Amino acid sequence: MERFYITTPIYYVNAKPHLGHAYTTTVADALSRFHQLMGAETYFLTGTDEHGDKIVQAAEANGLSPMEYVDAISGQFKALWPDMNITNDDFIRTTETRHVKVVQSILQKVFDAGDIYFGEYGGHYCFGCERFYTEKELVDGLCPDHQTKPEYIAEKNYFFRMSKYQGWLREHIRQNPDFIRPEQYRNEVLSLLEGGELEDLCISRPKSRLTWGIELPFDKDFVTYVWFDALINYVSALGYPDGDKFRKFWPAANHLVAKDILKPHAVFWPTMLKAAGIEPFQSLNVHGYWLVRDTKMSKSIGNVIEPLAMKDRYGLDPFRYFLLREMSFGGDSSFSEEALVGRLNADLANDLGNLFNRTLAMTHKYFGGTVPVPVIEDVVDAEIKKLGQDAMRAFQAHFCGLRFSRGLESLWELVRGLNKYIDATAPWTLFKAGNKDRLSTVIYVLLENMRKIAVHLWPVMPESAQTMLAQLGITFARDKFNLPKELEVWGVLESGSTVAETSNLFPRIELPEAHAVVAAKVKPGKAKAGKAKDDTSGKEAPAGGEQSNGTIEFEDFQKLDLRVGTVVEVEPHPDADRLLLVRVDIGEEAPRQVVAGIAEFFAPDDLVGRQVVVVANLKPRKLRKQLSQGMILAVKSGDSLNLLTPSGEVAPGSRVS
Ligand code: MSP
């Protein structure tokens, strides 16, 4: 059986969890669930990094002992994950005995092998990063990450002979294209390894300066450097060296990190493993930053997004969907609630929600809520099945390659394809014509494809996917579904079973007012500045028609059929004072009737002969028993209403584009 081991960074406990932490952990959760549905046995680890100067400083600032402090913040991380439906199998803390023991045993092993030596070192130490920087690495004398001046520290310490493994690491990366991905980060590490001599790594801190750490097993006057300690969590949690889990899952180890901690993971960690005689991990997967107003989120800047606030405002699954859909893995992405609302309304409310609502309603209207038996197959059915297979295959391949945004975009080809399939097959016409055999097939094709979509969405939106399946009369169980099989099977949904009357899983959402005002003021393109960084990543094409500020995709706009029409006849609505029955010639056989709420602004005679803009493909509906076949566009300004009209007369039926 395939195995898949996924880890997140173990987070520092010097600050509360924010969107950045939530993103990495949500991606790990989606990957873990995805690989379960691909048929693998999975193991998912997260946890907290609790030693080092930074923690001591944060504890002092809060008037607590380091242990009291780490207990409190680690608890906040641990408590957050179930609220975000994160299904980690283990949560490791570096202050746990099981971890401390493994760190000490690995240190001893490497020391005994002669790869740790005692020496003197002077360097520029950044307390934020907990690491020494070389002169070359500083930017204008400042830490490139924190923009603070590091402190020059000279002291006697223990060193790991990292330089010894430089050649091996370079070759390993060259020969294993997926060892570091996406490629931009692989190239970054390769050029670092090709560009000069790797220095040995200082792996201790004298107790005279820091006591909050793991004591070196061979010198009780020193504690372990926090990175040498922290990285080992990935094997200590599996019970290295003899644990069953270590044997099973280590060969399938996939680490997930952001680019801020690329070097420790891509250089320190594999060389440490090599020196300790442990096989390298399978893959290091590196993503970019979530930016807020084009700046990396940080407590000091005050632009931190709280994941739980987003969850409470927009719902957990839509938030998870947004995180995966919006960011092109590898590049940076700008977070804004405008972008979030735009994305959710376009993809979830309009596309997916509509598909579910329409189809369930039709199943009830035409078949009393019972899944019909498909009878007459048509060429359009074969076409949509093929489209579905291609979309699902692409989704699976993209998710395997961590291209989540493109994977979801591929799946949406099927969602949109099914909405078009409804329009093309026009089930209401089949019903009117009494063509039940064909109607049964159309509804069945829709329902079975919806089932497949729901199964594919489980890794991203687990609760919603389960509800979608329940609405189709299916109880979800992980081992009941397999994604590769979904490419082949057809007809899993049982005819005769009952579906829900409505779905209403993804209602349209409004931007909270304060944001709506901001959105209106944002200059076009402004909020996309962060996105542009994505585009240069060259890894994953920017998610198709990226939406920022609640904008829609071009395809969405194209769905609108806007026509110029000439008003030929108008009469008051017999049962409603505010409504007029406006008959408009839009170049069809007969004028269309539009029921418009404009009686308080126009007398019927004012309108006849005018040209107006009509939304021609709006679903017809009855307003107070009168059929309305479209909508007339107008602008309200103060107490008056202005009708949209072309600046010169055009032929009725001319398309507005
Ligand atoms: N403790 C170390 C990791 C040790 S792993 C052996 C650490 N902790 S951290 O709390 O600073 O977490 C960094 C990680 O949090 C990033 O690599 C990323 O996974 C996540 N993120 C924090 N801010 C982020 C963004 N603004 N955007 C995306 N992810 C970010 O480093």
XYZ file of C-alpha atoms and ligand atoms in Angstrom:
688
model
C 0.000 0.000 0.000
C 1.172 3.496 -0.879
C 2.096 5.671 2.075
C 2.135 9.406 2.484
C 3.667 11.275 5.408
C 2.994 15.004 5.533
C 4.429 17.502 8.002
C 3.970 21.206 8.660
C 6.675 23.337 10.259
C 6.408 23.157 14.006
C 5.357 26.686 14.796
C 7.120 29.005 17.193
C 5.048 29.643 20.237
C 6.033 33.289 20.522
C 2.857 34.494 18.835
C -0.712 33.413 18.277
C -1.563 31.386 15.155
C -2.483 33.483 12.118
C -3.510 33.019 8.498
C 0.023 31.963 7.446
C 0.069 29.073 9.908
C -3.514 28.208 9.041
C -2.638 28.099 5.340
C 0.238 25.625 5.660
C -1.747 23.427 8.008
C -4.845 23.514 5.799
C -2.765 22.541 2.773
C -1.285 19.669 4.775
C -4.775 18.565 5.790
C -6.066 18.734 2.226
C -3.050 16.736 1.035
C -3.496 14.147 3.722
C -7.176 13.709 2.866
C -6.434 13.756 -0.865
C -3.874 10.961 -0.569
C -6.302 8.946 1.527
C -8.752 9.114 -1.356
C -5.923 8.203 -3.733
C -5.652 4.983 -1.748
C -2.654 5.734 0.467
C -2.129 5.189 4.151
C -1.337 8.646 5.501
C 0.247 10.220 8.544
C -0.024 13.910 9.261
C 2.146 15.714 11.800
C 2.114 19.235 13.140
C 3.286 20.733 16.413
C 5.125 23.529 18.169
C 8.752 24.640 18.407
C 9.298 25.659 21.999
C 12.985 26.278 22.706
C 15.350 29.169 22.054
C 15.963 32.837 22.797
C 12.798 34.057 21.138
C 10.588 32.029 23.419
C 12.443 33.137 26.537
C 12.024 36.758 25.490
C 8.298 36.316 24.764
C 7.764 34.547 28.103
C 9.554 37.364 29.948
C 7.474 39.959 28.150
C 4.360 38.129 29.382
C 5.625 37.773 32.950
C 5.620 33.963 32.771
C 8.219 31.232 33.084
C 9.195 29.712 29.706
C 7.328 26.483 30.540
C 4.133 28.270 31.604
C 4.335 30.382 28.495
C 4.921 27.544 26.002
C 2.129 25.518 27.575
C -0.296 28.370 27.029
C 0.575 29.199 23.408
C 1.100 25.615 22.322
C -2.380 24.998 23.708
C -3.756 27.718 21.449
C -2.274 26.077 18.355
C -3.476 22.661 19.419
C -6.980 23.965 20.059
C -7.181 25.848 16.784
C -6.706 22.871 14.501
C -9.890 20.925 15.311
C -11.823 24.169 14.815
C -10.447 24.267 11.299
C -11.294 20.603 10.733
C -7.589 19.741 10.637
C -7.105 16.019 11.088
C -3.492 15.731 12.197
C -2.517 12.310 13.528
C -0.033 13.695 16.014
C 0.943 16.993 17.589
C 4.529 17.180 18.723
C 6.049 19.642 21.169
C 9.824 19.975 21.345
C 9.633 20.124 25.142
C 8.277 16.563 25.269
C 10.572 13.841 26.588
C 10.009 11.646 23.512
C 11.522 14.422 21.397
C 14.331 15.437 23.774
C 15.582 11.840 23.920
C 15.790 11.501 20.132
C 17.572 14.850 19.737
C 20.167 13.760 22.270
C 20.615 10.356 20.685
C 21.153 11.873 17.221
C 23.590 14.450 18.614
C 25.554 11.680 20.293
C 25.589 9.595 17.126
C 26.869 12.453 14.975
C 29.384 13.442 17.680
C 30.679 9.875 17.935
C 31.056 9.740 14.167
C 33.296 12.815 14.361
C 30.958 15.227 12.597
C 30.559 17.547 15.583
C 33.593 19.484 16.837
C 34.310 22.282 19.319
C 35.489 25.632 17.995
C 35.191 29.369 18.163
C 32.843 31.430 16.143
C 31.979 35.047 15.696
C 28.939 36.010 13.680
C 25.951 38.277 13.184
C 23.144 36.787 15.193
C 19.506 37.622 14.475
C 17.335 36.854 17.474
C 14.206 36.873 15.310
C 15.546 34.083 13.098
C 17.587 32.429 15.850
C 20.517 32.087 13.510
C 23.860 33.543 12.592
C 24.138 35.406 9.331
C 27.287 35.777 7.271
C 28.294 39.271 6.152
C 27.207 38.326 2.619
C 23.718 37.295 3.657
C 22.884 40.601 5.353
C 21.107 43.275 3.340
C 22.556 46.720 4.088
C 23.841 45.248 7.312
C 20.335 44.129 8.335
C 18.649 40.748 8.653
C 16.882 40.185 5.305
C 13.790 38.831 7.047
C 13.384 41.110 10.036
C 15.138 44.238 8.782
C 16.821 44.547 12.169
C 20.516 44.888 12.915
C 21.879 41.553 14.119
C 24.124 41.407 17.153
C 27.760 40.422 16.674
C 28.461 37.486 18.980
C 31.773 35.659 19.397
C 31.882 32.549 21.557
C 33.086 28.967 21.827
C 30.583 26.488 20.509
C 30.008 23.099 18.926
C 29.835 22.833 15.149
C 28.306 20.344 12.787
C 30.488 19.520 9.765
C 27.817 20.519 7.286
C 30.407 21.465 4.665
C 31.430 17.818 4.418
C 28.068 16.951 2.869
C 27.810 19.793 0.369
C 28.794 17.673 -2.642
C 26.499 14.840 -1.661
C 23.562 17.194 -1.202
C 24.150 18.929 -4.541
C 24.148 15.575 -6.307
C 21.106 14.359 -4.459
C 19.129 17.441 -5.456
C 20.327 17.186 -9.050
C 19.279 13.571 -9.296
C 15.915 13.919 -7.593
C 13.865 16.587 -9.321
C 11.085 16.369 -6.733
C 13.363 16.620 -3.712
C 12.670 20.351 -3.512
C 9.649 21.738 -5.306
C 8.433 23.894 -6.996
C 11.468 24.228 -9.220
C 12.250 27.848 -8.415
C 13.232 26.802 -4.876
C 15.199 23.811 -6.116
C 17.168 26.170 -8.352
C 17.657 28.595 -5.492
C 19.175 25.877 -3.324
C 21.266 24.473 -6.163
C 22.763 27.862 -6.896
C 23.553 28.270 -3.210
C 25.350 24.924 -3.236
C 27.087 25.626 -6.509
C 27.985 29.204 -5.661
C 30.527 28.670 -2.876
C 31.666 26.752 0.147
C 29.003 25.818 2.675
C 29.994 26.773 6.202
C 29.780 24.411 9.128
C 26.747 24.921 11.326
C 27.004 26.192 14.888
C 24.713 23.837 16.783
C 25.076 24.849 20.423
C 24.507 27.796 22.741
C 26.484 28.199 25.980
C 24.248 27.899 29.030
C 25.793 31.152 30.262
C 23.704 32.832 27.557
C 20.720 30.509 27.165
C 19.449 27.670 29.329
C 16.060 27.105 27.653
C 17.005 24.276 25.326
C 17.996 20.634 25.098
C 21.261 19.931 26.903
C 24.045 18.504 24.730
C 24.554 14.867 25.765
C 28.330 15.301 25.626
C 28.662 18.719 27.351
C 26.284 19.852 30.081
C 27.411 23.479 29.749
C 25.660 23.823 26.411
C 22.164 23.538 25.012
C 21.252 22.603 21.431
C 20.735 25.267 18.781
C 16.996 25.503 18.237
C 17.058 24.512 14.545
C 19.123 21.368 15.167
C 16.563 20.515 17.848
C 13.412 21.460 15.902
C 14.092 19.712 12.599
C 14.457 16.404 14.404
C 10.739 16.540 15.324
C 9.969 15.021 11.932
C 11.589 11.756 12.988
C 11.153 11.882 16.760
C 7.374 11.970 16.324
C 7.566 8.727 14.344
C 9.457 7.004 17.156
C 12.907 7.019 15.492
C 14.919 4.766 15.423
C 12.873 1.661 16.163
C 9.278 2.819 15.928
C 6.917 1.073 13.590
C 5.680 4.410 12.302
C 9.218 5.463 11.469
C 9.739 2.365 9.371
C 6.401 2.781 7.632
C 6.202 6.488 6.999
C 9.699 7.956 6.869
C 10.364 6.776 3.277
C 7.240 8.728 2.253
C 8.120 11.959 4.100
C 6.832 15.172 2.549
C 7.637 18.411 4.320
C 5.555 21.500 3.769
C 7.053 24.918 4.566
C 7.016 28.514 3.365
C 10.044 30.050 1.707
C 11.154 31.758 4.941
C 12.576 28.486 6.208
C 13.885 27.068 2.958
C 17.567 26.937 3.933
C 17.182 25.058 7.238
C 14.962 22.501 5.502
C 16.840 22.216 2.230
C 20.400 22.363 3.572
C 20.650 21.810 7.342
C 18.111 19.010 7.514
C 19.252 16.685 4.704
C 22.888 17.009 5.772
C 21.934 16.294 9.391
C 20.057 13.208 8.243
C 22.984 12.071 6.145
C 25.402 12.491 9.043
C 23.056 10.561 11.341
C 22.767 7.731 8.815
C 19.073 8.366 8.109
C 17.669 8.289 4.581
C 16.736 11.700 3.178
C 13.084 12.771 3.157
C 11.186 12.310 -0.070
C 10.169 15.862 -0.834
C 10.361 19.401 0.499
C 7.382 21.429 -0.700
C 7.764 25.173 -0.503
C 5.075 27.812 -0.770
C 5.141 31.613 -0.835
C 3.734 34.207 1.523
C 0.294 35.465 2.105
C 0.642 39.197 1.901
C -1.738 41.736 3.306
C -1.660 45.044 1.499
C 1.469 43.795 -0.257
C 3.396 43.181 2.952
C 4.152 39.917 4.723
C 1.837 39.471 7.653
C 3.416 40.383 10.928
C 2.269 41.149 14.420
C 4.418 44.267 14.588
C 2.975 45.716 11.373
C -0.499 44.903 12.673
C -1.763 43.292 9.473
C -2.345 39.848 10.889
C -5.414 37.972 9.662
C -7.038 35.728 12.248
C -8.166 32.456 10.713
C -11.007 31.949 13.149
C -12.455 35.368 12.390
C -12.519 34.441 8.686
C -14.061 31.100 9.463
C -16.764 32.714 11.595
C -17.527 35.327 8.965
C -17.520 33.207 5.822
C -17.725 29.588 6.956
C -14.875 27.144 7.325
C -15.144 25.282 4.046
C -15.468 28.365 1.850
C -12.416 29.781 3.646
C -10.462 26.560 3.068
C -11.544 26.581 -0.580
C -10.368 30.161 -0.970
C -6.936 29.445 0.528
C -6.318 26.583 -1.846
C -7.861 28.167 -4.916
C -6.426 31.640 -4.594
C -2.754 30.957 -3.975
C -0.621 29.509 -6.751
C 1.563 27.179 -4.726
C 5.090 28.548 -4.705
C 4.237 32.192 -5.342
C 3.021 34.952 -3.039
C -0.636 35.907 -2.839
C -2.436 38.946 -1.525
C -5.157 38.335 0.994
C -8.200 40.559 1.008
C -11.774 39.996 2.030
C -12.870 41.555 -1.256
C -10.995 38.838 -3.149
C -12.437 36.216 -0.836
C -16.038 37.351 -1.309
C -15.573 37.646 -5.068
C -14.136 34.168 -5.305
C -16.780 32.564 -3.120
C -19.670 34.203 -4.927
C -18.328 33.317 -8.365
C -17.156 29.753 -7.757
C -19.279 28.497 -4.903
C -22.561 30.421 -5.007
C -22.851 30.871 -8.770
C -21.203 27.825 -10.250
C -21.275 24.987 -7.752
C -24.242 26.101 -5.649
C -26.344 26.765 -8.702
C -25.597 23.378 -10.180
C -26.721 21.655 -7.005
C -29.781 23.832 -6.474
C -31.003 23.538 -10.048
C -30.470 19.821 -10.360
C -32.003 18.869 -7.043
C -35.002 21.085 -7.759
C -35.478 19.465 -11.176
C -35.164 15.972 -9.736
C -38.021 16.868 -7.410
C -40.107 18.598 -10.005
C -39.824 15.900 -12.648
C -39.237 12.715 -10.626
C -40.583 13.447 -7.137
C -37.026 13.497 -5.734
C -36.133 9.978 -6.882
C -32.965 9.307 -8.877
C -34.285 8.238 -12.304
C -33.075 5.308 -14.402
C -31.102 6.596 -17.399
C -32.691 5.465 -20.658
C -31.758 7.212 -23.892
C -28.109 8.206 -24.235
C -27.184 11.037 -26.525
C -23.919 12.348 -27.886
C -23.986 15.261 -25.396
C -23.932 12.736 -22.542
C -20.789 11.090 -23.881
C -19.252 14.524 -24.305
C -19.925 15.621 -20.758
C -18.677 12.289 -19.392
C -15.438 12.787 -21.301
C -15.169 16.367 -20.055
C -15.666 15.044 -16.529
C -12.965 12.412 -16.881
C -10.492 14.935 -18.238
C -11.341 17.405 -15.484
C -10.971 14.816 -12.719
C -7.760 13.409 -14.168
C -6.289 16.912 -14.324
C -7.484 17.632 -10.779
C -5.753 14.519 -9.470
C -2.507 15.181 -11.332
C -2.412 18.798 -10.200
C -3.067 17.890 -6.575
C -0.279 15.288 -6.711
C 1.993 18.079 -7.926
C 0.700 20.556 -5.310
C -0.888 22.769 -7.970
C -4.066 23.131 -5.957
C -5.310 26.220 -7.694
C -5.051 24.647 -11.117
C -6.555 21.421 -9.802
C -9.651 23.218 -8.597
C -9.819 25.238 -11.776
C -9.826 21.948 -13.694
C -12.633 20.550 -11.579
C -14.605 23.708 -12.210
C -14.448 22.980 -15.928
C -16.771 20.132 -15.086
C -18.946 22.260 -12.797
C -19.357 24.895 -15.490
C -19.682 22.238 -18.164
C -22.624 20.736 -16.287
C -24.332 24.112 -15.979
C -23.971 24.483 -19.740
C -25.205 20.911 -20.197
C -28.401 21.901 -18.396
C -28.854 24.849 -20.717
C -28.114 22.745 -23.795
C -30.366 19.817 -22.891
C -33.126 22.112 -21.528
C -34.774 19.542 -19.248
C -37.868 21.773 -18.921
C -38.462 21.414 -22.667
C -38.018 17.646 -22.495
C -40.545 17.617 -19.665
C -43.033 19.725 -21.584
C -42.619 17.514 -24.626
C -43.214 14.430 -22.467
C -39.795 13.030 -23.411
C -39.327 11.235 -20.109
C -36.747 8.753 -21.337
C -34.371 11.438 -22.393
C -35.164 13.562 -19.333
C -34.257 10.622 -17.040
C -30.850 10.330 -18.635
C -30.135 14.052 -18.415
C -31.005 14.195 -14.713
C -29.048 11.020 -13.999
C -25.955 12.337 -15.805
C -26.143 15.503 -13.718
C -26.574 13.722 -10.399
C -23.826 11.165 -10.991
C -21.395 13.882 -12.014
C -22.334 15.901 -8.941
C -21.483 12.881 -6.838
C -18.062 12.718 -8.457
C -17.478 16.423 -7.881
C -18.424 16.111 -4.212
C -15.998 13.216 -3.709
C -13.167 15.201 -5.304
C -13.946 18.184 -3.114
C -13.729 16.271 0.141
C -10.018 17.043 0.724
C -10.684 20.759 0.361
C -14.168 21.176 1.829
C -14.764 18.047 3.894
C -17.981 19.062 5.636
C -19.586 20.512 2.532
C -18.602 17.508 0.445
C -20.199 15.218 2.995
C -23.346 17.334 2.952
C -23.419 17.336 -0.850
C -23.165 13.569 -0.823
C -25.847 13.330 1.851
C -28.069 15.492 -0.355
C -27.540 12.876 -3.054
C -28.506 10.156 -0.589
C -24.965 8.910 0.059
C -23.158 8.561 3.363
C -19.505 9.416 3.089
C -16.822 7.052 4.350
C -13.178 7.485 3.444
C -12.634 3.896 2.413
C -15.766 3.875 0.261
C -14.316 6.228 -2.324
C -11.211 6.170 -4.456
C -10.319 8.992 -6.813
C -8.505 7.021 -9.537
C -11.484 4.653 -9.666
C -13.810 7.606 -10.168
C -12.194 8.075 -13.568
C -13.601 4.736 -14.638
C -16.776 3.972 -12.722
C -20.150 5.228 -13.845
C -23.533 4.566 -12.362
C -22.611 4.465 -8.681
C -25.571 6.617 -7.727
C -28.453 4.230 -7.315
C -31.589 4.815 -9.311
C -34.571 4.806 -7.002
C -32.765 6.498 -4.123
C -33.974 9.834 -2.864
C -32.238 13.197 -3.091
C -32.719 16.341 -1.027
C -35.163 18.974 -2.190
C -32.715 21.870 -2.088
C -29.041 22.343 -1.458
C -28.450 25.945 -0.335
C -24.937 25.091 0.751
C -23.295 28.178 -0.656
C -25.511 31.230 -0.430
C -24.251 34.443 -1.992
C -22.426 36.592 0.492
C -22.145 40.325 0.802
C -18.966 42.069 1.742
C -19.349 43.478 5.254
C -20.195 47.167 4.779
C -16.897 48.567 5.991
C -15.132 46.505 3.362
C -17.582 47.319 0.620
C -16.706 50.988 0.984
C -13.034 50.149 0.832
C -13.620 47.924 -2.188
C -15.328 50.757 -3.999
C -12.367 53.004 -3.334
C -9.673 50.556 -4.371
C -8.237 51.551 -7.716
C -8.616 48.835 -10.321
C -5.650 46.513 -10.276
C -4.313 47.820 -6.964
C -5.040 44.750 -4.906
C -3.504 42.594 -7.592
C -0.054 43.983 -6.971
C 0.828 41.080 -4.701
C -0.531 38.646 -7.206
C 1.846 39.886 -9.835
C 4.603 38.332 -7.770
C 2.915 34.993 -8.329
C 3.098 35.453 -11.985
C 6.846 35.784 -11.966
C 7.146 32.496 -10.100
C 6.710 30.773 -13.426
C 5.577 27.656 -11.598
C 1.882 27.651 -11.655
C -0.040 29.796 -14.044
C -1.963 32.354 -12.057
C -5.252 30.841 -11.086
C -7.456 31.389 -14.118
C -9.049 34.806 -14.086
C -7.712 35.653 -10.654
C -10.282 37.617 -8.779
C -9.391 40.431 -6.503
C -11.773 42.945 -5.029
C -14.828 40.856 -5.807
C -14.220 40.952 -9.544
C -15.481 38.158 -11.760
C -13.861 36.069 -14.400
C -14.238 37.069 -18.032
C -16.097 33.812 -18.620
C -18.598 34.899 -15.988
C -19.194 38.144 -17.786
C -19.542 36.243 -21.028
C -22.365 34.254 -19.535
C -24.507 37.374 -19.633
C -26.492 37.780 -22.812
C -27.132 41.532 -22.947
C -29.228 42.789 -25.879
C -30.505 46.130 -27.030
C -34.251 46.080 -27.517
C -36.892 48.544 -28.656
C -39.917 48.946 -26.406
C -42.993 48.263 -28.531
C -45.790 48.109 -25.988
C -46.257 48.852 -22.274
C -49.169 48.299 -19.934
C -49.641 48.437 -16.183
C -49.442 45.136 -14.311
C -53.026 44.124 -13.491
C -52.170 43.201 -9.871
C -49.225 45.402 -8.861
C -49.026 49.189 -8.912
C -45.232 49.315 -9.009
C -44.853 46.993 -11.974
C -45.173 47.522 -15.706
C -45.463 44.896 -18.417
C -42.921 46.054 -20.958
C -42.833 44.296 -24.331
C -39.480 44.625 -25.993
C -38.407 43.687 -29.466
C -34.971 42.087 -29.246
C -34.911 40.771 -32.762
C -36.814 37.577 -32.007
C -39.988 36.283 -33.624
C -42.184 37.991 -31.070
C -41.449 40.746 -28.525
C -40.499 39.611 -25.076
C -42.453 40.585 -22.020
C -40.395 41.934 -19.148
C -42.058 42.709 -15.834
C -40.232 45.812 -14.572
C -40.557 47.611 -11.246
C -40.442 51.034 -12.847
C -44.072 52.235 -12.711
C -43.300 54.989 -10.221
C -40.759 56.498 -12.590
C -42.305 56.094 -16.041
C -45.750 56.267 -17.556
C -46.298 53.476 -20.111
C -46.362 55.929 -22.993
C -42.981 57.417 -21.991
C -41.357 54.144 -22.762
C -42.707 53.069 -26.102
C -40.151 53.533 -28.882
C -37.185 53.772 -26.498
C -34.193 51.516 -26.782
C -33.225 49.680 -23.608
C -30.661 47.095 -22.552
C -32.145 43.715 -21.638
C -30.533 40.772 -19.833
C -31.842 38.263 -22.336
C -30.710 34.991 -20.780
C -32.136 35.564 -17.331
C -34.191 32.567 -16.301
C -37.832 33.442 -17.024
C -40.041 33.711 -13.957
C -43.495 34.819 -13.033
C -43.981 38.040 -11.104
C -47.488 38.225 -9.709
C -48.657 35.684 -12.276
C -47.176 37.563 -15.241
C -44.298 35.990 -17.115
C -41.076 38.012 -17.120
C -38.523 37.009 -19.739
C -35.545 39.160 -18.876
C -34.543 42.296 -17.070
C -34.185 45.903 -18.144
C -31.035 47.627 -16.918
C -31.401 50.956 -15.168
C -29.453 53.272 -12.873
C -31.038 54.762 -9.798
C -29.812 58.226 -8.969
C -31.433 59.970 -6.007
C -35.168 59.878 -6.628
C -34.988 59.324 -10.334
C -34.368 56.307 -12.482
C -32.406 56.350 -15.731
C -32.685 53.601 -18.268
C -29.511 52.359 -19.924
C -29.679 53.025 -23.610
C -27.194 53.058 -26.517
C -25.908 56.494 -27.537
C -27.219 55.930 -31.078
C -30.034 53.776 -32.405
C -29.026 50.187 -33.208
C -30.836 47.187 -34.634
C -33.057 45.437 -32.036
C -31.247 42.362 -30.737
C -27.736 43.905 -31.062
C -25.460 42.326 -28.518
C -23.898 44.461 -25.771
C -20.280 43.488 -25.157
N 9.719 27.088 14.274
C 10.096 27.327 12.925
C 9.886 26.092 12.089
C 10.619 24.885 12.544
S 10.237 23.498 11.579
C 11.309 22.358 12.050
C 9.259 28.467 12.345
N 8.108 28.734 12.947
S 7.064 29.887 12.508
O 6.070 29.937 13.536
O 7.742 31.098 12.220
O 6.363 29.335 11.253
C 6.820 29.613 9.961
C 5.857 28.980 9.004
O 4.525 29.492 9.210
C 6.132 29.265 7.544
O 7.143 28.465 7.000
C 4.766 28.973 6.971
O 4.531 27.603 6.968
C 3.853 29.633 7.977
N 3.697 31.054 7.712
C 3.909 32.068 8.596
N 3.624 33.247 7.975
C 3.233 33.037 6.721
C 2.734 33.850 5.682
N 2.613 35.148 5.775
N 2.330 33.237 4.554
C 2.371 31.888 4.404
N 2.826 31.097 5.367
C 3.368 31.637 6.482
O 9.683 29.034 11.351
